[in-house]
PDB file of C-alpha atoms and ligand atoms in Angstrom:
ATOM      1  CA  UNK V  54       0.000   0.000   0.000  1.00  0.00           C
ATOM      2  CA  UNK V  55       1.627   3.636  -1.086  1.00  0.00           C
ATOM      3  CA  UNK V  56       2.352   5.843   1.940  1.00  0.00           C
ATOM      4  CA  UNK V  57      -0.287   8.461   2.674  1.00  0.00           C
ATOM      5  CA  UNK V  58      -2.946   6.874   3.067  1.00  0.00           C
ATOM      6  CA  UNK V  59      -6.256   6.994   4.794  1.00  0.00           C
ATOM      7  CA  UNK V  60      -6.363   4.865   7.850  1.00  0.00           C
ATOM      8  CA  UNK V  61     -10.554   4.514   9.123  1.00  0.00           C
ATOM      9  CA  UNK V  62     -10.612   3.148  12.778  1.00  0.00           C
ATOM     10  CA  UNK V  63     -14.055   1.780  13.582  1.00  0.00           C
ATOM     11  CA  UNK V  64     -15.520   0.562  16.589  1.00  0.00           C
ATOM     12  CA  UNK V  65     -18.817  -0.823  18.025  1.00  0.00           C
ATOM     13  CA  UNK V  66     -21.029   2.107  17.197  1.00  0.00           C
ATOM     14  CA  UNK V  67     -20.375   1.774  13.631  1.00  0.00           C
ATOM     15  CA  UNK V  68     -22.530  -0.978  13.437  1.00  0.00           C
ATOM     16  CA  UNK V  69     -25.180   0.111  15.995  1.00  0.00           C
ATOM     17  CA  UNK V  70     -27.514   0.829  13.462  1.00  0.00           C
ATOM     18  CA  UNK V  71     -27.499  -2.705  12.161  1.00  0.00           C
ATOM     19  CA  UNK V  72     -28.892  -4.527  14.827  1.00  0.00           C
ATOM     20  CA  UNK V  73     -25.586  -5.069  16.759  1.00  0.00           C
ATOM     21  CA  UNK V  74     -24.894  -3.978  20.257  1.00  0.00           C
ATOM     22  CA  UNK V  75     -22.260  -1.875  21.366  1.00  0.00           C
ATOM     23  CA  UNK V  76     -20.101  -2.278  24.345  1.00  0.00           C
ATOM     24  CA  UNK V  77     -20.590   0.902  26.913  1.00  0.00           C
ATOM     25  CA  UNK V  78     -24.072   2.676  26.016  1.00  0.00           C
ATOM     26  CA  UNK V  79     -26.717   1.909  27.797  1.00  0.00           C
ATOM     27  CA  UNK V  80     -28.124  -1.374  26.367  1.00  0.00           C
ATOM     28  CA  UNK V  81     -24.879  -2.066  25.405  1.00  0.00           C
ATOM     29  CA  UNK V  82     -23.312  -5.911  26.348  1.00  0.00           C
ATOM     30  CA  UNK V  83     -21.630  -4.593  29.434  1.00  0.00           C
ATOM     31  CA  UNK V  84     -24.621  -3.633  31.151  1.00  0.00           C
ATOM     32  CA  UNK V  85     -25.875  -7.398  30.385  1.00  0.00           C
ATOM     33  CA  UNK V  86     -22.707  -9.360  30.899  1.00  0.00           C
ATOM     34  CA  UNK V  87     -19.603  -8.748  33.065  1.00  0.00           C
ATOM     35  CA  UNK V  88     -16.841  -8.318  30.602  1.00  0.00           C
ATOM     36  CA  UNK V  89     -14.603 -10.347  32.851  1.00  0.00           C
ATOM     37  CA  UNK V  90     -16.449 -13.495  32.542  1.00  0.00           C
ATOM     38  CA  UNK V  91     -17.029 -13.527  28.710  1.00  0.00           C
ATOM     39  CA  UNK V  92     -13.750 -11.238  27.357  1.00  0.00           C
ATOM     40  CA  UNK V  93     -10.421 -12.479  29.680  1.00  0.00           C
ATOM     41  CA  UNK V  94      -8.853 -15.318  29.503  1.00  0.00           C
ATOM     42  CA  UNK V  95      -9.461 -15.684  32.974  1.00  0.00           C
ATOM     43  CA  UNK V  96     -12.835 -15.501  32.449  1.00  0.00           C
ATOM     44  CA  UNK V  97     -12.863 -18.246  30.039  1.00  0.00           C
ATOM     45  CA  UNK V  98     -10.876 -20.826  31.745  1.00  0.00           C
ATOM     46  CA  UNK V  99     -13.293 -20.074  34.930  1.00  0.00           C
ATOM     47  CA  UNK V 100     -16.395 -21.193  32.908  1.00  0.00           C
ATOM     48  CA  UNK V 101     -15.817 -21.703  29.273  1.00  0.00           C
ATOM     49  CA  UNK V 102     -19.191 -22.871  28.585  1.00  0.00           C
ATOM     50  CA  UNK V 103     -20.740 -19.264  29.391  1.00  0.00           C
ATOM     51  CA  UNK V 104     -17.982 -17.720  27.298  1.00  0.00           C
ATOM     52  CA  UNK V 105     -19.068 -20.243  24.197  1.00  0.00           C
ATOM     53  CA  UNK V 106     -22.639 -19.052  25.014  1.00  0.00           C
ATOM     54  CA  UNK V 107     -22.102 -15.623  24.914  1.00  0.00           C
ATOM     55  CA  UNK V 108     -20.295 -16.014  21.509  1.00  0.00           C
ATOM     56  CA  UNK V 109     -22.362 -18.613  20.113  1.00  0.00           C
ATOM     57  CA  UNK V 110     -25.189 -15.701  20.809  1.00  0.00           C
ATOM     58  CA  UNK V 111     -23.575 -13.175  19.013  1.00  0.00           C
ATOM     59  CA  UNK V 112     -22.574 -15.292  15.717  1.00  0.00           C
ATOM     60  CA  UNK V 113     -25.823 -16.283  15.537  1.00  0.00           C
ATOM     61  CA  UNK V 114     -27.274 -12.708  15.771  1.00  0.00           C
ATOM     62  CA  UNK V 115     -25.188 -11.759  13.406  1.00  0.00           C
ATOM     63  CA  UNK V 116     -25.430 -13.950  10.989  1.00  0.00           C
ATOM     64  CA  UNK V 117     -29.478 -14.197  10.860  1.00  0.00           C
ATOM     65  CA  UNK V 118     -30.282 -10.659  11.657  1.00  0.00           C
ATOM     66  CA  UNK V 119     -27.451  -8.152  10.655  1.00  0.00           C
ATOM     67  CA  UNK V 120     -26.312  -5.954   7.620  1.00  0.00           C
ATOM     68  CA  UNK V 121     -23.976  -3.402   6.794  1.00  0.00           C
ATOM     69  CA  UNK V 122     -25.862  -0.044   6.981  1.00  0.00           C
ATOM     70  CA  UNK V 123     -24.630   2.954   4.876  1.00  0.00           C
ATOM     71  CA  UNK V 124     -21.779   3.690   6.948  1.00  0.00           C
ATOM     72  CA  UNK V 125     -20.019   0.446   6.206  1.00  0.00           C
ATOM     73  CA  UNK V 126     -21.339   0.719   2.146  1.00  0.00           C
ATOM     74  CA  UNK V 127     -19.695   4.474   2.372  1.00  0.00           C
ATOM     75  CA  UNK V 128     -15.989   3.324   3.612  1.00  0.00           C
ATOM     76  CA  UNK V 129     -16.318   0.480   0.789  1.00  0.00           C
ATOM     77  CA  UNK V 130     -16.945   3.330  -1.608  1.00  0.00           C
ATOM     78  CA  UNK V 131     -14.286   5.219  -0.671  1.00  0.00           C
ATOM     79  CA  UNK V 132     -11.579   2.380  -0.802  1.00  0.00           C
ATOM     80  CA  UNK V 133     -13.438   1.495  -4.619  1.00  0.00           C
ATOM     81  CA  UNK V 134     -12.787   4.751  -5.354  1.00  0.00           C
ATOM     82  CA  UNK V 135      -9.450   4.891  -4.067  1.00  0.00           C
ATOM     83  CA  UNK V 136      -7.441   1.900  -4.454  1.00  0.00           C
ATOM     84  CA  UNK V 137      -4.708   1.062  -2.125  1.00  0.00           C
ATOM     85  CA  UNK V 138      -5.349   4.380  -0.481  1.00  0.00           C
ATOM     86  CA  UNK V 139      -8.009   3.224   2.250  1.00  0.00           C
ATOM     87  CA  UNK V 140      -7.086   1.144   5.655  1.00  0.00           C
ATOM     88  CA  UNK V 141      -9.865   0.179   8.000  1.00  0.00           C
ATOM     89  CA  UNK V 142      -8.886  -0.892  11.143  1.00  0.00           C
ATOM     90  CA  UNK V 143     -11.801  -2.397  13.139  1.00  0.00           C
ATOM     91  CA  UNK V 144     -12.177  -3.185  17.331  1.00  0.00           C
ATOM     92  CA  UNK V 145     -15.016  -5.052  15.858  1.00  0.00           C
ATOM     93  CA  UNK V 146     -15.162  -8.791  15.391  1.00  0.00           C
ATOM     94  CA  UNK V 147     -18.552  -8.828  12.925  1.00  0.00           C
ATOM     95  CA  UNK V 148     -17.894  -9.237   9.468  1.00  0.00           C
ATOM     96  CA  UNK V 149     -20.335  -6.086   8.205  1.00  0.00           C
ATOM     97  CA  UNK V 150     -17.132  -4.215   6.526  1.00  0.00           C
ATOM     98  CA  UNK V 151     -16.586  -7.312   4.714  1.00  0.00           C
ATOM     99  CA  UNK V 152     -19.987  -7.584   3.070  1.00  0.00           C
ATOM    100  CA  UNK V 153     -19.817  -4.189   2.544  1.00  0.00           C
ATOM    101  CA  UNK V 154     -17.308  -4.552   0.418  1.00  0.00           C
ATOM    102  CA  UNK V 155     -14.187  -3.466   2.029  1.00  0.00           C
ATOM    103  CA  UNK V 156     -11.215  -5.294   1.110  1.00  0.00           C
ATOM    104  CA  UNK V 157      -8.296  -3.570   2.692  1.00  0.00           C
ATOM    105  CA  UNK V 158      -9.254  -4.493   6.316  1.00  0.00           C
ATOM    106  CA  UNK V 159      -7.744  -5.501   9.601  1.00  0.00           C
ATOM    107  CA  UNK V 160      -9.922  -6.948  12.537  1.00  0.00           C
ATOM    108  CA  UNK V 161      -7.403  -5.903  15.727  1.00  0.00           C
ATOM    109  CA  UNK V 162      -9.581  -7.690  18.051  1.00  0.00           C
ATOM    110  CA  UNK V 163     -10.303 -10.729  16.117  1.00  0.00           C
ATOM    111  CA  UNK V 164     -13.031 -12.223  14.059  1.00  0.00           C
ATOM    112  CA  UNK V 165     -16.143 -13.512  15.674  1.00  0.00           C
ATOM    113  CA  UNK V 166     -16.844 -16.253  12.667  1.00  0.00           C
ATOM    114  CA  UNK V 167     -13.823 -17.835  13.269  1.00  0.00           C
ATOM    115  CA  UNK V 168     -11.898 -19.930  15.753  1.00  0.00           C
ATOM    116  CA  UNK V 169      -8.721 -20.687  16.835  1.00  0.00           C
ATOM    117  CA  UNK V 170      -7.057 -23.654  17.975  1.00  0.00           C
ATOM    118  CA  UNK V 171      -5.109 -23.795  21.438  1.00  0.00           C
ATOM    119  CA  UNK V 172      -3.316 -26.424  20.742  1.00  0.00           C
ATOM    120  CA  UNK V 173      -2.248 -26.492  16.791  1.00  0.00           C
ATOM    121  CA  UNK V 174      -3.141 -22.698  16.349  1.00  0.00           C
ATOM    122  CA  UNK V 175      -5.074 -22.835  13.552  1.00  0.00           C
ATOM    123  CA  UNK V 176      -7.386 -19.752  12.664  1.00  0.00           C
ATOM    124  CA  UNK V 177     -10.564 -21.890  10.833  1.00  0.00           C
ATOM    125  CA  UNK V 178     -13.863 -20.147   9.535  1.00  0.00           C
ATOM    126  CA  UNK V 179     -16.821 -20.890  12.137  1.00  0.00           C
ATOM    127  CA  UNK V 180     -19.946 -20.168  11.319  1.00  0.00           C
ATOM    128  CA  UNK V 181     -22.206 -22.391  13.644  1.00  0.00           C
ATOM    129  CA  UNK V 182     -21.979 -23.463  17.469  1.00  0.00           C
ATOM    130  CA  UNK V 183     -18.767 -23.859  19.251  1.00  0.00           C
ATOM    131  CA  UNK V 184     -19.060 -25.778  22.438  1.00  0.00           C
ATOM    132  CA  UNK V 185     -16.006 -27.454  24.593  1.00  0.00           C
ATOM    133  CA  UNK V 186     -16.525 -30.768  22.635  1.00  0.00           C
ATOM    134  CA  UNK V 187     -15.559 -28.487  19.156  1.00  0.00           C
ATOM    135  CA  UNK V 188     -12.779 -30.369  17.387  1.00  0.00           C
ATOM    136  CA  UNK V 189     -10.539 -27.891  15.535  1.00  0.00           C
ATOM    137  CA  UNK V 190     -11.120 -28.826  11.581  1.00  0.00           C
ATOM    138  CA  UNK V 191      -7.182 -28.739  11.312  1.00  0.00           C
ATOM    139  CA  UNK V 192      -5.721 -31.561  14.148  1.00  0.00           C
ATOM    140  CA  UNK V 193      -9.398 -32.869  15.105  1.00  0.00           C
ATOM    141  CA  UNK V 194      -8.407 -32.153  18.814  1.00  0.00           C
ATOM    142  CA  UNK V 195     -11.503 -31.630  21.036  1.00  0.00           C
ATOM    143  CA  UNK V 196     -12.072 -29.268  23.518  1.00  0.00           C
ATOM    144  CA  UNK V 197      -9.235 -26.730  22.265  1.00  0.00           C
ATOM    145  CA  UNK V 198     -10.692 -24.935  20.238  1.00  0.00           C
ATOM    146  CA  UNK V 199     -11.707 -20.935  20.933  1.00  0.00           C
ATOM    147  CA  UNK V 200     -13.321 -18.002  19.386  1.00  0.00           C
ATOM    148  CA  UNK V 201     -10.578 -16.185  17.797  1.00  0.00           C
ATOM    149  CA  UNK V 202     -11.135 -13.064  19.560  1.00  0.00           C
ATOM    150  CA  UNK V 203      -8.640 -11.172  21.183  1.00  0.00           C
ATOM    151  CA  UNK V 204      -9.281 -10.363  24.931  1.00  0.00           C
ATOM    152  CA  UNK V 205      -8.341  -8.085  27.517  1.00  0.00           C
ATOM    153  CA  UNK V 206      -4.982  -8.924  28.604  1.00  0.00           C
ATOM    154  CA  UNK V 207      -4.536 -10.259  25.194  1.00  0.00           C
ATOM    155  CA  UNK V 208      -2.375  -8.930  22.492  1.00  0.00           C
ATOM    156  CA  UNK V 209      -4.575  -7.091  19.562  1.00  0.00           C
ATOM    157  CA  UNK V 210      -3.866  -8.707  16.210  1.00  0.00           C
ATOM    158  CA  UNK V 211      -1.411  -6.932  13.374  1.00  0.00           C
ATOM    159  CA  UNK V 212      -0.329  -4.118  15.491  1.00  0.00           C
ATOM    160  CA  UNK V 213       3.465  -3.607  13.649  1.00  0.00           C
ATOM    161  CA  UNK V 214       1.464  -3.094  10.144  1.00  0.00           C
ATOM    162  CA  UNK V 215      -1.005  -0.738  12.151  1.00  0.00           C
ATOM    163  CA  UNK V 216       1.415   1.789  13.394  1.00  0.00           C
ATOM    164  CA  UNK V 217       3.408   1.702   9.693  1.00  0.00           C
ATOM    165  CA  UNK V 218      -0.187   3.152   8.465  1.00  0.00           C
ATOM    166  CA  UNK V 219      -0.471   5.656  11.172  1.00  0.00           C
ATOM    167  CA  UNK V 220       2.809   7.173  10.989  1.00  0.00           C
ATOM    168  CA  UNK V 221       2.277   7.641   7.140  1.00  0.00           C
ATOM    169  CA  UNK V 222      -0.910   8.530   6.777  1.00  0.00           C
ATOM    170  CA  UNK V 223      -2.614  11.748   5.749  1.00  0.00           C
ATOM    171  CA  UNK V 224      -5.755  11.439   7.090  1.00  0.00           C
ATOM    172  CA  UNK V 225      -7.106   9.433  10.312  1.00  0.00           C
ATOM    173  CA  UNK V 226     -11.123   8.983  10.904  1.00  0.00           C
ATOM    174  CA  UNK V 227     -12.135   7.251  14.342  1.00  0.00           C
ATOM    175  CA  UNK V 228     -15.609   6.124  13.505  1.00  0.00           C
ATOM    176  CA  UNK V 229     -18.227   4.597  16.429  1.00  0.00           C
ATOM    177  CA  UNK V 230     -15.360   4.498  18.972  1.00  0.00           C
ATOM    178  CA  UNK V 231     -15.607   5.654  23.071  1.00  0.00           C
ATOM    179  CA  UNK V 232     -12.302   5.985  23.113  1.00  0.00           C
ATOM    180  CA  UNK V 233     -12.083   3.782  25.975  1.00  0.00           C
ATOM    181  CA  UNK V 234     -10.333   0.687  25.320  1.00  0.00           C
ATOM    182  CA  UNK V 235      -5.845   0.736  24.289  1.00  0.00           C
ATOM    183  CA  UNK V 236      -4.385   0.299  22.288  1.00  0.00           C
ATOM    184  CA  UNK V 237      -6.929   1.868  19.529  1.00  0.00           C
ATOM    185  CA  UNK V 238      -7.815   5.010  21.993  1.00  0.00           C
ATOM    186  CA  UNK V 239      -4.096   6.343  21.289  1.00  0.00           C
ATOM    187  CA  UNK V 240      -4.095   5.494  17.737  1.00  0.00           C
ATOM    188  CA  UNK V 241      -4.833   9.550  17.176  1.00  0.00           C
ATOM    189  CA  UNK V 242      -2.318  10.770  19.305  1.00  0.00           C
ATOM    190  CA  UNK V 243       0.078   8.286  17.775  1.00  0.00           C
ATOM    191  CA  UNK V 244      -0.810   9.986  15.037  1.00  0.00           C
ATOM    192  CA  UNK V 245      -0.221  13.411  15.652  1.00  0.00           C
ATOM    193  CA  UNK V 246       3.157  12.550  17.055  1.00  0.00           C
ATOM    194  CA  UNK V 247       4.258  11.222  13.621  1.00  0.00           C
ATOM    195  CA  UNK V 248       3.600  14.200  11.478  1.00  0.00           C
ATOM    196  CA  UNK V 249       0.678  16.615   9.857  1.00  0.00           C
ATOM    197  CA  UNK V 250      -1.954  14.253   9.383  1.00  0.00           C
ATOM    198  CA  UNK V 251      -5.699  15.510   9.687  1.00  0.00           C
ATOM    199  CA  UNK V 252      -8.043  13.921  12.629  1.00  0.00           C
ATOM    200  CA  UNK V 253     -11.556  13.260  12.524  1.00  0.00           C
ATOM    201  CA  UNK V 254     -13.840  11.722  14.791  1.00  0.00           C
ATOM    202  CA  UNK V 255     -17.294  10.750  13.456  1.00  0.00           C
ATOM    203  CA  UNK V 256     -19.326   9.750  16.571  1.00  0.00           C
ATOM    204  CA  UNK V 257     -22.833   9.783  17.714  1.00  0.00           C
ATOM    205  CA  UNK V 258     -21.472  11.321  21.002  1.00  0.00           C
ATOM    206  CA  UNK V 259     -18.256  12.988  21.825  1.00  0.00           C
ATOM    207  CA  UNK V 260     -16.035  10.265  22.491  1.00  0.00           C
ATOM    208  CA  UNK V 261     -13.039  10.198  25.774  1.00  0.00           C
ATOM    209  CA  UNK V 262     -10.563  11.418  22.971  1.00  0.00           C
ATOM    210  CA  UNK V 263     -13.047  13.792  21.332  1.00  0.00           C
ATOM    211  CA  UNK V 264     -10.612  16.739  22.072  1.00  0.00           C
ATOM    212  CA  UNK V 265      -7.445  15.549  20.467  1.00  0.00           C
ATOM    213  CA  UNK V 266      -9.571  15.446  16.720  1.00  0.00           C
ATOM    214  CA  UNK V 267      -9.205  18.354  14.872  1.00  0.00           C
ATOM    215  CA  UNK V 268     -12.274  17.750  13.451  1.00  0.00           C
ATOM    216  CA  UNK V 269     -15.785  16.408  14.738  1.00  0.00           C
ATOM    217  CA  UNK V 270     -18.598  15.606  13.428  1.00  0.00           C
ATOM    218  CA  UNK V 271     -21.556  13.697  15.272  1.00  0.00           C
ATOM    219  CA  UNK V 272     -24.321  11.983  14.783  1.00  0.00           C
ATOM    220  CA  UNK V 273     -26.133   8.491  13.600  1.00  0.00           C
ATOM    221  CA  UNK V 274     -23.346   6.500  11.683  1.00  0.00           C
ATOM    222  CA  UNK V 275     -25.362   6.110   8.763  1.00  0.00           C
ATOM    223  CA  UNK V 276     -25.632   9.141   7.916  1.00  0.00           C
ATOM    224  CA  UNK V 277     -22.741  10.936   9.085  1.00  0.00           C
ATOM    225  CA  UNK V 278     -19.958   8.656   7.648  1.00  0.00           C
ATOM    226  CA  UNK V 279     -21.569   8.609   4.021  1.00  0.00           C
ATOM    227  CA  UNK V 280     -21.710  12.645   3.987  1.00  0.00           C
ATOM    228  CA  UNK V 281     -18.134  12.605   4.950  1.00  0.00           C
ATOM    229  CA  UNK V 282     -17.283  10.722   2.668  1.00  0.00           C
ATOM    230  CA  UNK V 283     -19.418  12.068  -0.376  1.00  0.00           C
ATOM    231  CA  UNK V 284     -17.575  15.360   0.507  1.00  0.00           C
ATOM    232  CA  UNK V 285     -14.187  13.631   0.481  1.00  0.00           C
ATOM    233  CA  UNK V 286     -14.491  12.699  -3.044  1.00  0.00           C
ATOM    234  CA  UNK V 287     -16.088  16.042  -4.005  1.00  0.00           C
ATOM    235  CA  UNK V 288     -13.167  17.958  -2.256  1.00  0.00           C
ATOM    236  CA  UNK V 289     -10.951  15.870  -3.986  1.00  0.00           C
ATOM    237  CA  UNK V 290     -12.136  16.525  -7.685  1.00  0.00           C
ATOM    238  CA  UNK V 291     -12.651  19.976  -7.441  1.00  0.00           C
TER     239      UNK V 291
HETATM  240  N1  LIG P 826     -23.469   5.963  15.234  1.00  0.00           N
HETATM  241  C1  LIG P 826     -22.224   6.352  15.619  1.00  0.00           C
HETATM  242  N2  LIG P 826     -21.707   6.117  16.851  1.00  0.00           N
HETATM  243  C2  LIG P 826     -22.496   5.451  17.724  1.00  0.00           C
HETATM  244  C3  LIG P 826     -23.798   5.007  17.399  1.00  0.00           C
HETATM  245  C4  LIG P 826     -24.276   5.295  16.092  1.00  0.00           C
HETATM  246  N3  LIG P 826     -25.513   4.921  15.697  1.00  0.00           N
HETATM  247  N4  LIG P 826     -24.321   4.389  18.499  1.00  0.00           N
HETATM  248  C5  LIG P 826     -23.371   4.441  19.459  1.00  0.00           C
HETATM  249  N5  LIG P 826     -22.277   5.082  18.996  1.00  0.00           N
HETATM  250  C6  LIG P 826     -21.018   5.374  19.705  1.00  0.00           C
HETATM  251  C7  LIG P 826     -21.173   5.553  21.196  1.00  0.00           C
HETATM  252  O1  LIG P 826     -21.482   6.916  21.492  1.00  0.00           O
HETATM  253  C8  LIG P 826     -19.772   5.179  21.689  1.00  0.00           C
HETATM  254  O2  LIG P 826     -18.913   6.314  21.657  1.00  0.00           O
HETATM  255  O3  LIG P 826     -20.180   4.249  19.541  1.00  0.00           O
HETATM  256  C9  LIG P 826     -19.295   4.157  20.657  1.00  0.00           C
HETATM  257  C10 LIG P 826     -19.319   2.737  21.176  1.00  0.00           C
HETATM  258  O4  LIG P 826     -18.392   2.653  22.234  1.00  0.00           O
HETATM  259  P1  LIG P 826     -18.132   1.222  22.931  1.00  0.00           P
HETATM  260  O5  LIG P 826     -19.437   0.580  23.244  1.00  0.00           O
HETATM  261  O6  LIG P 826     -17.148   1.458  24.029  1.00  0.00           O
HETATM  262  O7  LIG P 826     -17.476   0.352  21.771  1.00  0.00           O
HETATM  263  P2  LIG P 826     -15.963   0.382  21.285  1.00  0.00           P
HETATM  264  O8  LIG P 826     -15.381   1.755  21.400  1.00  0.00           O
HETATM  265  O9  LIG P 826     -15.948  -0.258  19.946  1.00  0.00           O
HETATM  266  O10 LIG P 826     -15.242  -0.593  22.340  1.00  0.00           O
HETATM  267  C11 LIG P 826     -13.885  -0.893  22.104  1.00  0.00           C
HETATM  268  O11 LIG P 826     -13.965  -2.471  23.923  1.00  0.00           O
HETATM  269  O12 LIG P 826     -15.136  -4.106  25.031  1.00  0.00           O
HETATM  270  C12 LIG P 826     -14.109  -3.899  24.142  1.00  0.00           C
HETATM  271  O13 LIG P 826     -13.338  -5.390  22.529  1.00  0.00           O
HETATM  272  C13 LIG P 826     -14.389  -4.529  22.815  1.00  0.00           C
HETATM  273  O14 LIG P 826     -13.778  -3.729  20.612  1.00  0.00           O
HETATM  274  C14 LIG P 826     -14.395  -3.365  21.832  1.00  0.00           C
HETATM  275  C15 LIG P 826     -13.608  -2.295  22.566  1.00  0.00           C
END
């Protein structure tokens, strides 16, 4: 990918307005669940059967009753319409950019339709139930097998290739993100220690890290991201 480029962090809230739940508002899975028990390792050696639950849940949710709304279909746009110059980087673990269309994509916290194997490692497409009896499709062990989602006290996935697109990058958009959860809440002030890149934060609410954007706009997702992005493009052929 050619330096410069766009780097689009999104979190939780991008997808709020298809169906899914985010983490810290109100109805959000934190008020439901304690995030120790379902997102630590700790958690899941405790009582892995509640962690498969509260997974199993979610897949399912997502797979029967979820779509990418017009904030995901606006970032695909914009990578469409500029090739090799578009990097989402998502805290989220559905696979709405994806259908969307976005290609050039990194899931930092993992993926929730697919697991991983304790004991061989393998990363294998899951689309269906995972229970302690799962057998990983790769060395057919039983009982080893995980969702491959990072957790706290975990390290997030591709973080070398995530700080080469910061420190080049021209323009940085947090999308949907409370600005609550490292490393992704310091990914602006990484940033805007590396050079003269433009921040934006496009956010239903002022996030914690509203103040070190140069640029906010909020409001619903859906229709915030796809005016930004309309006026991206128009900025850049006048
Ligand atoms: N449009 C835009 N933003 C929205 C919308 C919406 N329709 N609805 C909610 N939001 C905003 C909220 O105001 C909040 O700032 O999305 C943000 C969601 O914040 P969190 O629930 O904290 O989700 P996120 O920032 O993605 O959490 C980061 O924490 O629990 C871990 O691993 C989990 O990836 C997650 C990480």
């Amino acid at each position: 990918m050619q330096n410069g480029v766009i780097v689009v962090l999104t979190g939780a809230g991008i997808s709020k307005e298809s169906g899914l739940a985010t983490f810290r508002d109100a109805d959000g899975e934190w008020a439901r669940v304690e995030l120790e028990d379902v997102a630590t390792p700790e958690g899941y050696r405790r009582n892995p059967d509640l962690v498969h639950a509260f997974y199993n849940a979610r897949r399912k949710k997502l797979q029967e009753a979820a779509l990418p709304n017009a904030a995901h279909l606006a970032l695909a746009r914009l990578e469409q319409e500029w090739p090799d110059q578009v990097l989402v980087v998502t805290q989220n673990i559905d696979d709405l950019h994806e259908r969307a269309g976005s290609r050039n994509l990194i899931h930092m916290h993992g993926e929730l339709l697919k697991g991983r194997c304790d004991l061989c490692g393998t990363i294998s497409p899951w689309a269906g139930e995972m229970t302690r009896a799962s057998r990983c499709p790769s060395c057919q062990h039983p009982g080893r097998l995980r969702p491959h989602v990072v957790w706290f006290g975990e390290m997030p996935l591709d973080m070398p290739r995530i700080y080469r697109a910061l420190e080049t990058c021209r323009l940085f958009i947090a999308i949907g993100t409370s600005g609550n959860v490292y490393p992704a809440a310091g990914f602006v002030t990484h940033v805007q220690s590396c050079g003269h890149a433009r921040t934006v934060e496009l956010n239903l609410e002022p996030s914690l890290g509203a103040t070190l954007f140069q640029q906010t706009v909020y409001g619903p997702a859906s229709q915030v991201v796809p005016d930004f992005v309309a006026r991206l493009l128009a900025e850049a052929s006048s």
